Structures are given as C-alpha cells and as structure tokens.
XYZ file of C-alpha atoms in Angstrom:
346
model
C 88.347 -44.599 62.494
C 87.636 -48.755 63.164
C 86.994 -50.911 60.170
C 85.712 -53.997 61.589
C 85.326 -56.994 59.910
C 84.017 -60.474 61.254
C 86.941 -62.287 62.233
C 89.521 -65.398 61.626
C 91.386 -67.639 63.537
C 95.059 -67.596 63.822
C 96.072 -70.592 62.434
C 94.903 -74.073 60.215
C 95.198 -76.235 63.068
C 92.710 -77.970 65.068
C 93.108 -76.216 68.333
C 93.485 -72.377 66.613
C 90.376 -73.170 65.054
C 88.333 -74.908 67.642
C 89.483 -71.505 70.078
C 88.011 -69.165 67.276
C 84.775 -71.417 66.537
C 84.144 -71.453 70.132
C 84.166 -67.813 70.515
C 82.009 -66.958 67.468
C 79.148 -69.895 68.365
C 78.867 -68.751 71.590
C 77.856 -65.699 70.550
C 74.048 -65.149 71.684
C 73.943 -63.030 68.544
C 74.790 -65.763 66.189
C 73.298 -68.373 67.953
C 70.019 -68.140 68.899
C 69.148 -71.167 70.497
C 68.599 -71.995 74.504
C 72.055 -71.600 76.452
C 72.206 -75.048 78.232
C 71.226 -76.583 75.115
C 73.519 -75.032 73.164
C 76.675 -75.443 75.588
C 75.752 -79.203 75.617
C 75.745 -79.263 71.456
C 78.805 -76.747 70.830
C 80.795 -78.424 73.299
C 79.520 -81.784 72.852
C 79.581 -82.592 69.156
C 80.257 -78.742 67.094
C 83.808 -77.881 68.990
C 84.679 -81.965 68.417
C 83.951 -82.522 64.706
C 83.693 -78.782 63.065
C 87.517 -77.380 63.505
C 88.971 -80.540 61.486
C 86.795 -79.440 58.541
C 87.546 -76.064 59.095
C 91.163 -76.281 59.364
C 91.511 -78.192 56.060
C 88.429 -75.356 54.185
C 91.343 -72.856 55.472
C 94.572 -74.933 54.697
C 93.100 -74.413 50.925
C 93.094 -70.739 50.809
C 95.831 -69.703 53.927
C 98.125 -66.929 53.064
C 101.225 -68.404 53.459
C 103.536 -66.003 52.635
C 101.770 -64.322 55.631
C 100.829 -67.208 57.805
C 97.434 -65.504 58.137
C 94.076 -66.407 56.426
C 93.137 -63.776 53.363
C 90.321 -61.747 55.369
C 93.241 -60.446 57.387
C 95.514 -59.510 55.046
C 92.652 -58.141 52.781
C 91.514 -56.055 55.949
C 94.613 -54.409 56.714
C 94.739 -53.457 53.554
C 92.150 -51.724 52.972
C 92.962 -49.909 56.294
C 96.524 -48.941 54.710
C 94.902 -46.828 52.044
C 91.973 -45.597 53.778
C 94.639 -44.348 56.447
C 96.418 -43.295 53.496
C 92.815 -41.074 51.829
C 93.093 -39.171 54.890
C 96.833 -38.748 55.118
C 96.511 -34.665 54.527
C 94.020 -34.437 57.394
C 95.715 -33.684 60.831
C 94.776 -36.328 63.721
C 93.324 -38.640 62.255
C 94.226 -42.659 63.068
C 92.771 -45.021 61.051
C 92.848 -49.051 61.981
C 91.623 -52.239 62.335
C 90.168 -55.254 64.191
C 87.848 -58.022 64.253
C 84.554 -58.871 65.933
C 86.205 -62.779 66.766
C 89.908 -63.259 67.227
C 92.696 -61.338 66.691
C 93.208 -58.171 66.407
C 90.473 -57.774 69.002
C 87.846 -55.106 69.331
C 88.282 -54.493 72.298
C 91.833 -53.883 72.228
C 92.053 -51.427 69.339
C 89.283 -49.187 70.868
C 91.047 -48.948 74.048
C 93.755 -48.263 72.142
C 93.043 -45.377 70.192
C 91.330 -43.939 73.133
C 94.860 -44.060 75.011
C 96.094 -42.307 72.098
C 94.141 -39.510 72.580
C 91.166 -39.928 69.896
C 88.226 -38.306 71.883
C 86.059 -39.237 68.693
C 85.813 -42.496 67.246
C 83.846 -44.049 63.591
C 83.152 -47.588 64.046
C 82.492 -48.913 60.502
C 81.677 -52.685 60.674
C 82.228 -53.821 56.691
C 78.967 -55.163 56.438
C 77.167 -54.011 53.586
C 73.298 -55.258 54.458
C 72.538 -55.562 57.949
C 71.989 -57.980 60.364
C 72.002 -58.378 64.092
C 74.735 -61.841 63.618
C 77.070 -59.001 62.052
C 76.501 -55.502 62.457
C 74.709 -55.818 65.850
C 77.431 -58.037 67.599
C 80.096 -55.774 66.785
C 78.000 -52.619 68.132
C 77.467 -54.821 71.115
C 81.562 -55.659 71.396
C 81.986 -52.204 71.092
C 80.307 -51.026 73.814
C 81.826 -53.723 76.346
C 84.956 -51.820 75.616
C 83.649 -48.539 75.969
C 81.348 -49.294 79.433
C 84.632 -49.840 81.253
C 86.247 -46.419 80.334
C 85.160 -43.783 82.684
C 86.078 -41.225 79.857
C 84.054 -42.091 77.270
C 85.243 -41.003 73.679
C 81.936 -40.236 71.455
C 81.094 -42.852 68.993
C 79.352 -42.774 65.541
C 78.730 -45.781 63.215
C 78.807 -46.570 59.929
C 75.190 -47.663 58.580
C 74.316 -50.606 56.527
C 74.269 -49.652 52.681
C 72.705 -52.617 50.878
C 71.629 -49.903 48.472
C 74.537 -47.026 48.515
C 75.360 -46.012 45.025
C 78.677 -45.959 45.797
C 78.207 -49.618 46.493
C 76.370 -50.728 43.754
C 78.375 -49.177 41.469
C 81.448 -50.709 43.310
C 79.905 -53.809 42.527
C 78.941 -52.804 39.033
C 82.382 -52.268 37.764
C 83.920 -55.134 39.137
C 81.420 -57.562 37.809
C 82.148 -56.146 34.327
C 85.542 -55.871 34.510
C 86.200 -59.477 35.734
C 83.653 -60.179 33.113
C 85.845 -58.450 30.391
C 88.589 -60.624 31.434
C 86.998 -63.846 30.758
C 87.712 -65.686 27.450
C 84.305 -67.011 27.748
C 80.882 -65.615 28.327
C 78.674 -66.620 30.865
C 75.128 -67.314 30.692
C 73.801 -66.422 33.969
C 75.760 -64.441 36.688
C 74.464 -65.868 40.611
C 74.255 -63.110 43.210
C 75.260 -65.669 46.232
C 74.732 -63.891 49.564
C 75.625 -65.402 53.369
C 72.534 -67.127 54.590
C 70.775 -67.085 57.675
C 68.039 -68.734 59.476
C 64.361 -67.862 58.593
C 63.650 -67.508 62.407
C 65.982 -64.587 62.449
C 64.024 -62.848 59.915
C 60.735 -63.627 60.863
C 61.919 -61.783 64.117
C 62.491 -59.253 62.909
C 66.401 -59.013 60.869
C 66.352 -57.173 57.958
C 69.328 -58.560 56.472
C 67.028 -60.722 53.662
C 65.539 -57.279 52.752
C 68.425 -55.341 52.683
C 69.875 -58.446 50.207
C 67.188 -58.079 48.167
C 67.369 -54.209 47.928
C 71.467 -54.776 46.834
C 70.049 -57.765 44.519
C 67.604 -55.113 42.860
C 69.683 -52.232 42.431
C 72.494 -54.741 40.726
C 70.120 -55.744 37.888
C 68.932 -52.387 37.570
C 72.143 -50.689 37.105
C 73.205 -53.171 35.002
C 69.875 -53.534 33.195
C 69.231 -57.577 33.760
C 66.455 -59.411 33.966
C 65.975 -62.723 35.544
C 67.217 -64.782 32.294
C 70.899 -62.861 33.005
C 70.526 -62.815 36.815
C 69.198 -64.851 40.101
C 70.145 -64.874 43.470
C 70.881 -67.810 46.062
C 71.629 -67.795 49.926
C 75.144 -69.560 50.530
C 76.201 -71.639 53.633
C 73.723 -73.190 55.560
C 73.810 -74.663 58.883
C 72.465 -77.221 60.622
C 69.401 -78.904 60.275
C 66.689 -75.771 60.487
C 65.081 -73.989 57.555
C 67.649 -71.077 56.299
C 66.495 -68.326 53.493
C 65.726 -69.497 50.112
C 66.521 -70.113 47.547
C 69.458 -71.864 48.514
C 72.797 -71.007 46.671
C 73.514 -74.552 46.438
C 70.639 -75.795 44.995
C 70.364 -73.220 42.358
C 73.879 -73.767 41.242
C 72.848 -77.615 40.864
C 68.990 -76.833 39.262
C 71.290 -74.135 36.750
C 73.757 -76.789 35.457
C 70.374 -79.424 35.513
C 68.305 -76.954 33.232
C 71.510 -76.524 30.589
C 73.543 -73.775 32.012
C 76.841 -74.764 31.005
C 78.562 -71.325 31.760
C 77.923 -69.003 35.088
C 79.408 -66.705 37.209
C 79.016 -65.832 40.407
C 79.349 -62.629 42.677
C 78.965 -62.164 46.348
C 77.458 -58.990 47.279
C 77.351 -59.767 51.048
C 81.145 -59.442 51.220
C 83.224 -56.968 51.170
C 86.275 -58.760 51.461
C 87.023 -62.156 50.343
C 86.960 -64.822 53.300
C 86.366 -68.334 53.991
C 82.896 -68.205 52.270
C 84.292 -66.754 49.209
C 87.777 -68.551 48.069
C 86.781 -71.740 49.405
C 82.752 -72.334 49.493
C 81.954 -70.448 46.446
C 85.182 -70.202 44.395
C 86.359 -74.260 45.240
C 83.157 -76.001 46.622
C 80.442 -74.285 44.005
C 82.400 -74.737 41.180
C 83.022 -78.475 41.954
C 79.163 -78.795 42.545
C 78.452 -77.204 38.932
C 81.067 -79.208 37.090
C 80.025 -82.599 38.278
C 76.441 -81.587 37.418
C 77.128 -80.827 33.617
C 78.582 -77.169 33.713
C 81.331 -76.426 31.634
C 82.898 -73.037 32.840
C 82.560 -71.575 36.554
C 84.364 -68.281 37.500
C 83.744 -66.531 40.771
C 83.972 -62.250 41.007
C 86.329 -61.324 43.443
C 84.875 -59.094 46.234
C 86.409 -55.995 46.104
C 88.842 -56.422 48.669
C 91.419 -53.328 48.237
C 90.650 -52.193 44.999
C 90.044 -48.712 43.666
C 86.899 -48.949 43.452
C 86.181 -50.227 47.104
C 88.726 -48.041 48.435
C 86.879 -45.321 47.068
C 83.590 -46.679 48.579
C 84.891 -47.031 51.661
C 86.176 -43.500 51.830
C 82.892 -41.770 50.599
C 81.142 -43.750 53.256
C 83.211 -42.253 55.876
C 83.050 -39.013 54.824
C 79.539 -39.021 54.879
C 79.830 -39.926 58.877
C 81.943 -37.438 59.422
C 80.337 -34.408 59.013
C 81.069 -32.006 61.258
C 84.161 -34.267 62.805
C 86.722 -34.341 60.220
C 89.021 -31.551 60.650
C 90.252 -28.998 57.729
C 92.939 -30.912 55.435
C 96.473 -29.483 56.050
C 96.643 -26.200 54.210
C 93.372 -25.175 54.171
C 93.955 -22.028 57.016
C 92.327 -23.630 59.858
C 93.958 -24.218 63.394
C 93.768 -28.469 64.218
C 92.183 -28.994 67.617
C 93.886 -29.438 70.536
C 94.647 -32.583 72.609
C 94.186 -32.948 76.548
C 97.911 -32.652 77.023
C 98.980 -29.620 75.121
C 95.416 -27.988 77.041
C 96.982 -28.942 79.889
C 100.645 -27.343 79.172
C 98.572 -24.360 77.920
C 96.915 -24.104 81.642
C 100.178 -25.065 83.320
C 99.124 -28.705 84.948
C-alpha cells in the first residue's frame, strides 16, 4: 500500500523552493495554459518572485525539530499506524511518497516492486477529486510502472467527498476542537482549495464533489446556512477561480458582525502549507483587522484516531479479495517468486 500525498520541498530556502515550485507548475495537470507561454511566465517572472514568498509562508510553520515542513511529518505518520492496522496480516508493506519532491513516486513504487509486492493500492489522500490532484498522481504512477517489464497489478483508492467514514471523521473533530474552545463561535467556514472555473467547466468534478462533502457536513451535524457557509481558499493569478472566495467571505463575515468563527478545511487531509499558514495565520489576520474578535482554525485530521481509522476502512474496502488471512486465522500466506523458485529447484 502507497499513501500519496501532494508534495513539499525540502527546505525554506530560495533555491529548495524554487526546485519544488518548478516541478509542480510545470505540471500540464496543474497548469493548464499553452506550453511556450507558460515556460516564458514560470521561468520568467513565477520561478523569480514566488519562492521568496514561499520560503518565508514555510519558515512560519517548518518543523524544526525535523527540518522538514509538517505535510511530511504528518504523512509518515499516518503511514506508521496504518502499517501498524495491518501489522497481524502477513506481507503486507505499507509506505509513502509524494506526487512533487521527495520521497518520490516513482521511487517508492519501484521500490516495493523490488521487494517483491506483485500487488500494489495506490491511495492518493485526496478526499474530492480532481484531475490537479488525484489525476497527476495516477499519471506519475504509471510513468513508473510503463518502464517495468513485470508489471505488479494496481488498484486505487477513489475519491470520497461523501464517505461516511469521512464525514464523520470530520464530524468529530469539528466538535471536539469545538468543545475545547473557551468561546463559541458564530459561524464555522468550510474553506476548501480552489481552482480555476475553466477546469470545471471542462469537465473536473472537484467543485461537485466539495459541495457533496459541504452537504453531508451540515447534514450530519444538522446546520443550516446561519451556522455554516463555505469559501474556496488560495487563488492564483489573475483568472476567475470558484466562488465564493474564502477570502472574501471571511472579510464580508467580520463586515456583517461576525465577531467569532471557525474554520475547517475539508479538502485536506493533512495539514500543509494551505492550512497552518493561509488559513490558520493569514485568515485570521484578515478577520481581526476587519472587526472579528476570536478566529480558531480545526485541525485536519492529520494522524488522529479518527483519520487513522478512516484511512484504514478505506483500504479495506479496496482490498477485497487481496488482503490475505490475518496471522492465526488457519490459512497458508502466498508465496513469493523466490521461495516458488526454491520449491521448483531454479
């Protein structure tokens, strides 16, 4: 099993993250926008101004006990006690890697292939999806995979804007980070990632799968729209992005005489650049200096119980018919090409 998540660059500085920028804008996927054209602006003005501002939006949330940003150390987490779910089940590897930087995609699969997994789960930890996330890894994926000329077989994890397990992953950690407020808030702001409108009148789902995770929040919790609204978070650029925008709402909120409001960001399953430094830092600046009195942000749910038990019903639902009897349970484990071929004396 591969959790993949999007990616992070190596260090604060300008040239670690001018080398990761470069490879995630260059990505047709993410980018959408005439090669030529877009060499001459990435290379021209993005790669010259953006990694300066970058550096110091990481430099504010680095782990530096770790030297590594927080979407790292939050990912190999939760690949510690996934690994650790399936700990009873013979031959089973669990890790990690990311779609941009290090550790590469590319690498791990070829990896786990050398170590004899004939069978691999790609599960890219993107809970709505869209062809900037979900797609690009697939696509990553199977780069790695079109040089082997043994081929393991490959299943992937689905999108599950609307999983119960994930809602109700969500669910409990809104109200328990609630419970631990000494304040209550009077509006809660669903902030997801945003993305162009082109993209989605082409055809990406991703605003409808938002939506259906937006819907099945209030309902589970029983909101309306006095208690809860939704915003689309980090735009880009100069062209029209989904609305309503995330920053906007936070400033029309505080405008209109919210003075206390929460937010939570569905679209992540781990927290990230976006999170600890857009929504947690940036927002709550934003909403201060616009009359708001008290801004808390919900953590994602990172390595928690409840998104380690997510993450492990959502695997075992992909599984079916690949995951092997736990030990104890009678049955013989299958064997690997090696001990076949001692068996048949190669």
């Amino acid at each position: 099993m591969l959790l993949i998540n999007l990616g992070t660059p190596e260090g604060t500085s300008f040239r670690e993250v001018r080398r990761y920028l470069q490879e995630f804008l260059w990505d047709r996927r993410v980018i959408e926008v005439s090669r030529p054209l877009w060499w001459f602006i990435l290379h021209g003005i993005v790669l010259n101004t953006r990694p300066q501002r970058s550096g110091k939006a990481y430099a504010r949330i680095w782990n530096r006990e770790l030297d590594e940003s927080p979407l790292k150390t939050i990912t190999r987490d939760q690949c510690l006690k996934v690994a650790a779910a399936f700990r009873d089940y013979p031959g089973i590897s669990v890790d990690w890697a990311m779609r941009y930087g290090q550790p590469s995609l590319e690498q791990k699969i070829i990896k786990l292939h050398e170590e004899g997994c004939e069978r691999i789960l790609l599960f890219p930890l993107y809970p709505q999806y869209s062809a900037t996330t979900t797609a690009t890894a697939q696509d990553k994926a199977f780069d790695a995979l079109r040089t082997m000329r043994w081929q393991p077989a490959v299943r992937m994890v689905p999108a599950f804007p609307d999983h119960p397990l994930y809602i109700e992953a969500l669910v409990e950690s809104l109200r328990s980070h609630l419970r631990s407020l000494t304040w209550k808030p009077d509006l809660v702001l669903a902030s997801f990632h945003g993305l162009p409108q082109s993209y989605i009148d082409r055809g990406d789902p991703y605003r409808h799968h938002c939506l259906q995770t937006f819907q099945c929040l209030a309902q589970w919790l029983e909101w309306d729209s006095s208690r809860l609204r939704i915003g689309f978070q980090s735009r880009f650029g100069r062209e029209e992005w989904i609305q309503p925008y995330a920053e906007a709402t936070v400033q029309e909120l505080a405008a209109s005489g919210v003075r206390n409001l929460a937010v939570i960001t569905p679209g992540f399953v781990s927290d990230c650049l976006e999170t600890l430094e857009e929504v947690a830092l940036e927002m709550k600046e934003m909403f201060l200096e616009h009359g708001g009195q008290n801004f808390t942000t919900v953590p994602c749910l990172n390595d928690g119980q409840w998104a380690v038990r997510m993450l492990v019903g959502l695997i075992h639902n992909e599984l079916a018919g690949w995951l092997p009897p736990a030990d104890g349970e009678g049955s013989a484990p299958s064997v690997r090409p090696a001990a076949r071929d001692e068996l048949l004396g190669v």
